[in-house]
Short mmCIF file of C-alpha atoms and ligand atoms in Angstrom, two decimals:
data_model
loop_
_atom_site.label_atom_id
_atom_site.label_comp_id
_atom_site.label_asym_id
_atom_site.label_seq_id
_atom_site.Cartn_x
_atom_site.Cartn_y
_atom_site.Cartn_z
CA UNK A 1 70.82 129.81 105.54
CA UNK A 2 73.76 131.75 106.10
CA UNK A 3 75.33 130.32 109.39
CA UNK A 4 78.74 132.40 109.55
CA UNK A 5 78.84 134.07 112.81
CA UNK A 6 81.77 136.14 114.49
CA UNK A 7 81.00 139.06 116.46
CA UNK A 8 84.04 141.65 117.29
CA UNK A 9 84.54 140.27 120.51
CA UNK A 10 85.79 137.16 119.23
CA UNK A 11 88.66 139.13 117.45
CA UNK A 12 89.96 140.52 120.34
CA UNK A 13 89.75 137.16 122.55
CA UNK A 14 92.29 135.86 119.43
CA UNK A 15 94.45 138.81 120.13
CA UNK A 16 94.30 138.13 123.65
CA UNK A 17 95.52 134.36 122.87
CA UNK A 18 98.23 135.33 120.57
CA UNK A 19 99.94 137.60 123.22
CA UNK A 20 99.93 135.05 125.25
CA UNK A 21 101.09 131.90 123.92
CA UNK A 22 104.40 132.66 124.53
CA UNK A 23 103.97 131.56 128.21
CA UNK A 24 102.32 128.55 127.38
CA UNK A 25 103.83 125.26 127.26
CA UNK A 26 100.29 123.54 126.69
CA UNK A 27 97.77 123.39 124.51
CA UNK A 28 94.10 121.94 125.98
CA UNK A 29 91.66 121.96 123.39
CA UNK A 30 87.60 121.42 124.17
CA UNK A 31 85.87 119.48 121.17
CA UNK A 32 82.09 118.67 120.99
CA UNK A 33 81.88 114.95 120.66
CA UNK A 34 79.28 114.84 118.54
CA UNK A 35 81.22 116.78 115.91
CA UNK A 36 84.81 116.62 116.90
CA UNK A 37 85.86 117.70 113.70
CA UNK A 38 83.34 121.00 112.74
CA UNK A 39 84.29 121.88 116.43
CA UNK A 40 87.93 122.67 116.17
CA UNK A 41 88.84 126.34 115.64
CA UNK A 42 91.41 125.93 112.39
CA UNK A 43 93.10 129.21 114.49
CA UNK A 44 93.86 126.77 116.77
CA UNK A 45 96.55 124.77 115.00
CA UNK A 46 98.29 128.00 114.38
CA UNK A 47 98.47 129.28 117.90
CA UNK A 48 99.69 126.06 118.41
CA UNK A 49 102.26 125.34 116.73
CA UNK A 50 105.52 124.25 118.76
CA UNK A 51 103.18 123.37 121.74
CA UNK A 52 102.35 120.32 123.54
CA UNK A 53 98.80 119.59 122.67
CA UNK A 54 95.96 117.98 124.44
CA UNK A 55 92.37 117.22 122.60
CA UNK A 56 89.01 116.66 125.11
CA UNK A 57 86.45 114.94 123.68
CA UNK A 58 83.43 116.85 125.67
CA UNK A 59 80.16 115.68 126.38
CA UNK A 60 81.09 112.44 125.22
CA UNK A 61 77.93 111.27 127.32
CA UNK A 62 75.78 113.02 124.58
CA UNK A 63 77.72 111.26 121.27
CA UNK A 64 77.65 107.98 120.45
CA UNK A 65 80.01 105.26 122.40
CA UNK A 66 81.61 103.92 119.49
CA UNK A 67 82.06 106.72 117.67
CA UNK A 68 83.45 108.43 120.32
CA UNK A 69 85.89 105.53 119.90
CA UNK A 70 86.83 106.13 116.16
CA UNK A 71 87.54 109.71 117.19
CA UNK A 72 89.79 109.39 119.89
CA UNK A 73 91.53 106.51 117.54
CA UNK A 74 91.99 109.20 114.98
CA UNK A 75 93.29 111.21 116.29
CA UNK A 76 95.87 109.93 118.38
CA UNK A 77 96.86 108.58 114.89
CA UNK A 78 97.78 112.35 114.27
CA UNK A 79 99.90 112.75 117.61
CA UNK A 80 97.81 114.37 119.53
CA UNK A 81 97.24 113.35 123.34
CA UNK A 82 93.46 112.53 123.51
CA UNK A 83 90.83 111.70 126.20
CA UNK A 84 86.76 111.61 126.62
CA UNK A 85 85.67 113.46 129.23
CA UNK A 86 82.18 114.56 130.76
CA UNK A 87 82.44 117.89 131.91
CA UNK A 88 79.42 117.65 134.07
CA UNK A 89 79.85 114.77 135.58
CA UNK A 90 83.42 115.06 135.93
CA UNK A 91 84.16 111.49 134.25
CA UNK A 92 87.42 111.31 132.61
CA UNK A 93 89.01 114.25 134.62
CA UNK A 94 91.24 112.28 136.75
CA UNK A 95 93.18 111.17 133.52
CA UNK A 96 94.26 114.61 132.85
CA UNK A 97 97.38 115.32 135.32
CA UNK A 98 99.13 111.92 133.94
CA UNK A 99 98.47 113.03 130.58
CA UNK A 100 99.48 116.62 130.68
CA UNK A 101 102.84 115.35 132.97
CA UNK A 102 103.50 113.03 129.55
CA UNK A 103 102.95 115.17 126.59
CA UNK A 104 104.92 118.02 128.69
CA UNK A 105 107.60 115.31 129.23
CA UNK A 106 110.55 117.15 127.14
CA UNK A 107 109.65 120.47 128.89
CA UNK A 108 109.86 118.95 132.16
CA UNK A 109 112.95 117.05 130.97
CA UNK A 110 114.17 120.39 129.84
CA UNK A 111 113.98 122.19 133.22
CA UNK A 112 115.53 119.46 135.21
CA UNK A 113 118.39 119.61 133.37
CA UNK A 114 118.94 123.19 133.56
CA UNK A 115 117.96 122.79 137.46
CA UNK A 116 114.70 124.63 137.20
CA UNK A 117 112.82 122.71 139.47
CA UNK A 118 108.63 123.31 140.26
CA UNK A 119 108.35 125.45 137.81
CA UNK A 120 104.51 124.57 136.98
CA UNK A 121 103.66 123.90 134.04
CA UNK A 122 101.28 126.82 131.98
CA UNK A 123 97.96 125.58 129.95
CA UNK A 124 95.64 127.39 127.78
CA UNK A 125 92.37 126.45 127.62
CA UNK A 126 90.53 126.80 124.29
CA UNK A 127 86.87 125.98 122.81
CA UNK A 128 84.04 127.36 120.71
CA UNK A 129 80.90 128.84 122.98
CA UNK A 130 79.02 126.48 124.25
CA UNK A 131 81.77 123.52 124.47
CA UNK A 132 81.30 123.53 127.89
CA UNK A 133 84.52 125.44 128.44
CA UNK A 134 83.52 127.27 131.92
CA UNK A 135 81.78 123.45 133.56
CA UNK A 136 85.36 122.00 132.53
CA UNK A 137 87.46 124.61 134.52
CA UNK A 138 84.65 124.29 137.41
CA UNK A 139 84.66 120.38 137.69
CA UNK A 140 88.47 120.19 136.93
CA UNK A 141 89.74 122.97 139.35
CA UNK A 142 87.00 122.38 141.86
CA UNK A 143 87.56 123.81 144.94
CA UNK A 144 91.29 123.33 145.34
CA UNK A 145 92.05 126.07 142.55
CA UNK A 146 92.51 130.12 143.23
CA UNK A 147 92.93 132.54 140.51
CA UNK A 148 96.45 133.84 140.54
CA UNK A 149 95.87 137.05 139.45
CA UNK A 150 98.28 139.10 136.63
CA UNK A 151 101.42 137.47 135.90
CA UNK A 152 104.62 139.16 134.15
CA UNK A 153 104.07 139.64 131.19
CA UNK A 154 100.24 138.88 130.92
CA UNK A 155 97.98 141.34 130.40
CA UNK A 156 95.97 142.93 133.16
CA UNK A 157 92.72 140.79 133.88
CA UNK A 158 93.36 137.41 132.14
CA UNK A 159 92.40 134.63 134.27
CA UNK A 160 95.31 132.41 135.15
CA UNK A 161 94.05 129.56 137.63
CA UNK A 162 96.94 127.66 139.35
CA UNK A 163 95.29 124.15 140.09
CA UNK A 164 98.11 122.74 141.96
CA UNK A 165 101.85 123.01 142.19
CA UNK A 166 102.40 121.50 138.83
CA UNK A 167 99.65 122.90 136.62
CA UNK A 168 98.28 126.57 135.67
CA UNK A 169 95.39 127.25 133.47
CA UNK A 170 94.91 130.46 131.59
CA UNK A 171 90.80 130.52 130.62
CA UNK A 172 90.13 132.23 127.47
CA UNK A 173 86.85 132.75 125.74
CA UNK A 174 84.74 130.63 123.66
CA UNK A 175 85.52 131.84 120.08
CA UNK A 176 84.88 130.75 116.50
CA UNK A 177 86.86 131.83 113.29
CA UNK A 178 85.72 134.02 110.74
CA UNK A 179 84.57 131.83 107.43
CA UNK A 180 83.48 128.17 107.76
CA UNK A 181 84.73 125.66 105.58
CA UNK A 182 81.67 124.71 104.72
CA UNK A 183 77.89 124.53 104.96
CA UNK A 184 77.99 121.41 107.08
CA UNK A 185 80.70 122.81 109.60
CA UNK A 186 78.41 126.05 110.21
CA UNK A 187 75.09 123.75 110.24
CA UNK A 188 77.03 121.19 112.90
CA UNK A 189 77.70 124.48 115.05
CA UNK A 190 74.08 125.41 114.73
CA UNK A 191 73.15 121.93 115.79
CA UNK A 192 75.27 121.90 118.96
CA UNK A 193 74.48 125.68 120.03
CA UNK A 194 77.44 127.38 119.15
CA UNK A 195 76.06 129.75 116.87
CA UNK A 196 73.42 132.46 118.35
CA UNK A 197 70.35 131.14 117.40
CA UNK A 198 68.43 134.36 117.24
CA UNK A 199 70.34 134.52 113.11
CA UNK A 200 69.14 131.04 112.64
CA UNK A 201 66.24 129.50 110.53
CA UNK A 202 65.12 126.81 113.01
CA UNK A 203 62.51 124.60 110.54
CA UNK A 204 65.44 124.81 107.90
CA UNK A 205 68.14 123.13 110.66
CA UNK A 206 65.82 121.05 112.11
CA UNK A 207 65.18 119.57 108.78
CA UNK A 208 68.81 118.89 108.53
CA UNK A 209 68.93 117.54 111.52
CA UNK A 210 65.89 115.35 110.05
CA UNK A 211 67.67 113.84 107.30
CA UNK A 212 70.81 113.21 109.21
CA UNK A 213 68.74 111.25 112.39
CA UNK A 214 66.57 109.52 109.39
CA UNK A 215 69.52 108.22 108.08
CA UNK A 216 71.45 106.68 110.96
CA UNK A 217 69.11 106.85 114.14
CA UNK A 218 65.59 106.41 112.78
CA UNK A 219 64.79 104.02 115.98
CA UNK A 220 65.95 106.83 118.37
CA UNK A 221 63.09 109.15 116.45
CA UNK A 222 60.59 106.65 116.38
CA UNK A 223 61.09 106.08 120.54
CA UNK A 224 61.26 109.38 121.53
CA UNK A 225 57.77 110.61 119.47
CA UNK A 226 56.60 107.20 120.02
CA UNK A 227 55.99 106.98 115.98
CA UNK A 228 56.53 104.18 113.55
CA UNK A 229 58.35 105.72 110.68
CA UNK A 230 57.70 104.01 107.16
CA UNK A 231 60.82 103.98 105.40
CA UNK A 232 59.65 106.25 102.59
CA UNK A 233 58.96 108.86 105.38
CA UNK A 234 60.10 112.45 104.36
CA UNK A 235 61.43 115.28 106.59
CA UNK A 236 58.24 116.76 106.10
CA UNK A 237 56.23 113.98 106.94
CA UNK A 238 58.37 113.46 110.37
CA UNK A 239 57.87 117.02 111.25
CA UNK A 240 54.16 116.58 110.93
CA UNK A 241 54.48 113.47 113.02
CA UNK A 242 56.18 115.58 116.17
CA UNK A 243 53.18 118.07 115.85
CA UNK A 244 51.00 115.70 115.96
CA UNK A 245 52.79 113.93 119.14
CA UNK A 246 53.67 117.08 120.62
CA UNK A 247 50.29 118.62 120.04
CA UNK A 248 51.97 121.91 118.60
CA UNK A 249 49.46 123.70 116.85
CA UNK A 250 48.25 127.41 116.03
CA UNK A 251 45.08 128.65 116.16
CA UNK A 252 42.75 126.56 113.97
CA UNK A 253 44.44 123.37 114.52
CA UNK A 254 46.93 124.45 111.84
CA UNK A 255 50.97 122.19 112.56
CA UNK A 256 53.02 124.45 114.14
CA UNK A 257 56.30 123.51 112.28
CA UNK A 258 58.38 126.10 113.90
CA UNK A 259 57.64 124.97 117.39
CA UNK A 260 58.32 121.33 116.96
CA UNK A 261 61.64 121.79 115.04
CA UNK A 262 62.45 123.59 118.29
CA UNK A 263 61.68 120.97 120.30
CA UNK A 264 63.47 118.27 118.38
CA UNK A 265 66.53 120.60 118.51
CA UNK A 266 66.28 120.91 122.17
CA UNK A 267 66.09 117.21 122.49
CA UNK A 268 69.04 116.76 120.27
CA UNK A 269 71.07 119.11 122.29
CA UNK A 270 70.32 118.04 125.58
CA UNK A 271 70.83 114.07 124.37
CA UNK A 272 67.04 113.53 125.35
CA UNK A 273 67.00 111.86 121.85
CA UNK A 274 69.62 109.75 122.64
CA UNK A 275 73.46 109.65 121.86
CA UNK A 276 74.30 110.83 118.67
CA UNK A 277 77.59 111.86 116.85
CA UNK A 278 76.43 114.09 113.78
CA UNK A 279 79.73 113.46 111.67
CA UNK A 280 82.77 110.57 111.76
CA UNK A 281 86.15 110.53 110.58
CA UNK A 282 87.25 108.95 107.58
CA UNK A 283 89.44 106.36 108.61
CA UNK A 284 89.16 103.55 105.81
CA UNK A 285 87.02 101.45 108.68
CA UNK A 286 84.04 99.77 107.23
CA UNK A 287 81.08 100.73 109.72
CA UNK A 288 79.22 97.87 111.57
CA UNK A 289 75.46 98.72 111.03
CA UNK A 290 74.62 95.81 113.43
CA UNK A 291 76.28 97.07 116.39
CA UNK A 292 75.12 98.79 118.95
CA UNK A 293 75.64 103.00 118.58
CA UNK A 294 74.76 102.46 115.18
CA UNK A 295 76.37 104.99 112.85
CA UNK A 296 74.97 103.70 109.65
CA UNK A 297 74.39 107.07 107.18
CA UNK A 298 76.35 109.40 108.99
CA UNK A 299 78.45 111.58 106.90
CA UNK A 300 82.27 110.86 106.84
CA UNK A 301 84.28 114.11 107.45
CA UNK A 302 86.12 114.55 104.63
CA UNK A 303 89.54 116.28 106.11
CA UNK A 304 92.93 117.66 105.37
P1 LIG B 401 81.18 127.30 127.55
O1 LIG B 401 81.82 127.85 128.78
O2 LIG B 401 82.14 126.58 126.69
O3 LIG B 401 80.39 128.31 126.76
O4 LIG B 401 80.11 126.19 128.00
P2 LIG B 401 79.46 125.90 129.43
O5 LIG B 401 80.47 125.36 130.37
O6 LIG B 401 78.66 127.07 129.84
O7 LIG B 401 78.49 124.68 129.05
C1 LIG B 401 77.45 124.82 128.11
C2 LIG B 401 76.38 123.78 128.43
O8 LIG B 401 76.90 122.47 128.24
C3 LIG B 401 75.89 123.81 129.89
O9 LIG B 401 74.52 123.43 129.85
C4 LIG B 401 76.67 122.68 130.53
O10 LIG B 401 76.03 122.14 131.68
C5 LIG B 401 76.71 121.68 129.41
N1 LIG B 401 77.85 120.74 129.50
C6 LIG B 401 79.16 121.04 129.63
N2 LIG B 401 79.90 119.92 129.60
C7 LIG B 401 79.05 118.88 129.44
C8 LIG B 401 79.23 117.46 129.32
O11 LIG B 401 80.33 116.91 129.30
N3 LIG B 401 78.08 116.73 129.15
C9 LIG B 401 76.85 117.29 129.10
N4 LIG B 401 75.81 116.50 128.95
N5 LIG B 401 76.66 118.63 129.20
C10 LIG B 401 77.74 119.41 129.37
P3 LIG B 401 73.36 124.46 130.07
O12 LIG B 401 72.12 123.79 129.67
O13 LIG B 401 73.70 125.77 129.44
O14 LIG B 401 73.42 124.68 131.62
P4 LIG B 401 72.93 123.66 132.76
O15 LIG B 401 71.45 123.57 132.59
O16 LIG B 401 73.60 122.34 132.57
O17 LIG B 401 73.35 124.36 134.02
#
């Protein structure tokens, strides 16, 4: 399945971004914490070059605890300023000020010293579709923020939000970058909802999605279709098994293969499977089968 997708619209949101960046002193970056890797934009580390940069690990509620761990150990290992947050339920958010106040340190270092004083400083705000881009700006700015309307030099109609006397957020939209790295990146994107599904295959992704949960969260399968799963069970034969629970049948009793791969997907997305990270970093740390948030059979991003 061919999973490349990037409509024009996408192109002109990266021109947007690129005229801008000149105002911007920071760099926040929305991840998907159940791929933290497939989910950066590669663009991204070329608009943001020279700027103070800020990784969120979203819907860290959906990935799995101690992966989300690894990741956020990871990459702090490669300077960046990291945190977990949950978008929805606001957890992490209070974090952000302190953090944005210390990796803007020099800049605010910088304008003391020429006497500049309150000059807030100026964010971008960057993700894929479907990050969860909009419910961070919501929960974050809450009530307290108002749009500020054009500033010099920024074209008409971008959406600067000043959140406080210290902090202004320019919202861009969710875009992804013209050719994947690979087939797993683009699959990964399909998995979280990134990618329109109307050019997908669904019974070819949720078989992925098969081998990947049969692999390192088998007991979350067998729980959640109330199943036992012999360990010689194929992708087939679990796909059978969720018709069977889910009674999804055509006419004539035949399996309905196409509806149930639907339904597992939705229950992957919306964690009703449980938490799950679909890919983790390759950091040289053997992984500890036994413990809970098993990770056992996940693939290790292969990066750089
Ligand atoms: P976007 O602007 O980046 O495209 O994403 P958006 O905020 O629209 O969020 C996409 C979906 O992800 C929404 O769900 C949203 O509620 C959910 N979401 C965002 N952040 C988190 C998070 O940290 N944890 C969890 N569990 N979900 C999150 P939806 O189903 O489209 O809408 P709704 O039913 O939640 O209203």
């Amino acid at each position: 399945m061919n999973y490349q997708w990037y409509p024009g619209h996408m192109t002109k949101a990266k021109r947007m971004m690129q005229e801008n960046i000149k105002l911007i002193d920071l760099v926040i970056e929305l991840v998907d914490a159940r791929i933290p890797m497939s989910s950066r934009n590669p663009d991204i580390d070329e608009l943001g070059r020279n700027k103070s940069r800020l990784l969120l690990l979203n819907k860290s509620d959906l990935a799995d605890e101690a992966a989300n761990k690894r990741w956020t150990a990871y990459f702090k290992a490669r300077g960046l300023h990291v945190l977990e947050i949950n978008a929805k339920s606001g957890q992490g958010l209070r974090a952000i000020q302190g953090i944005v106040r210390e990796a803007c340190r020099e800049k605010i270092e910088r304008d003391r010293k020429r006497g500049i004083l309150n000059r807030p400083i100026r964010a971008i705000v960057v993700g894929i579709p479907n990050v969860g881009k909009s419910t961070f700006i919501n929960s974050f700015a809450g009530k307290a923020c108002t749009k500020t309307g054009n500033k010099p030099g920024v074209t008409k109609g971008k959406q600067w939000i000043r959140l406080n006397r210290e902090l202004e957020l320019l919202d861009t939209p969710g875009i992804l970058w013209p050719k994947f790295e690979s087939r797993e990146v683009g699959r990964n994107l399909a998995l979280i909802g990134s990618i329109n599904d109307e050019i997908l295959q669904m019974t070819e992704l949720a078989g992925d999605l098969l081998g990947i949960l049969l692999a390192g969260y088998r007991p979350m399968l067998a729980e959640r279709y109330r199943t036992d799963i012999p360990e010689d069970a194929s992708v087939t034969d679990v796909l059978a098994h969720i018709c069977e629970a889910r009674k999804c049948y055509r006419k004539g009793q035949e399996p309905d293969y196409e509806k149930a791969s639907q339904l597992l997907i939705d229950d992957f997305r919306s964690g009703r499977l449980g938490r799950i990270t679909l890919e983790l970093p390759q950091d040289g740390k053997a992984q500890d089968a036994s413990s809970p948030g098993e990770t056992k059979g996940i693939e290790e991003t292969e990066h750089e």
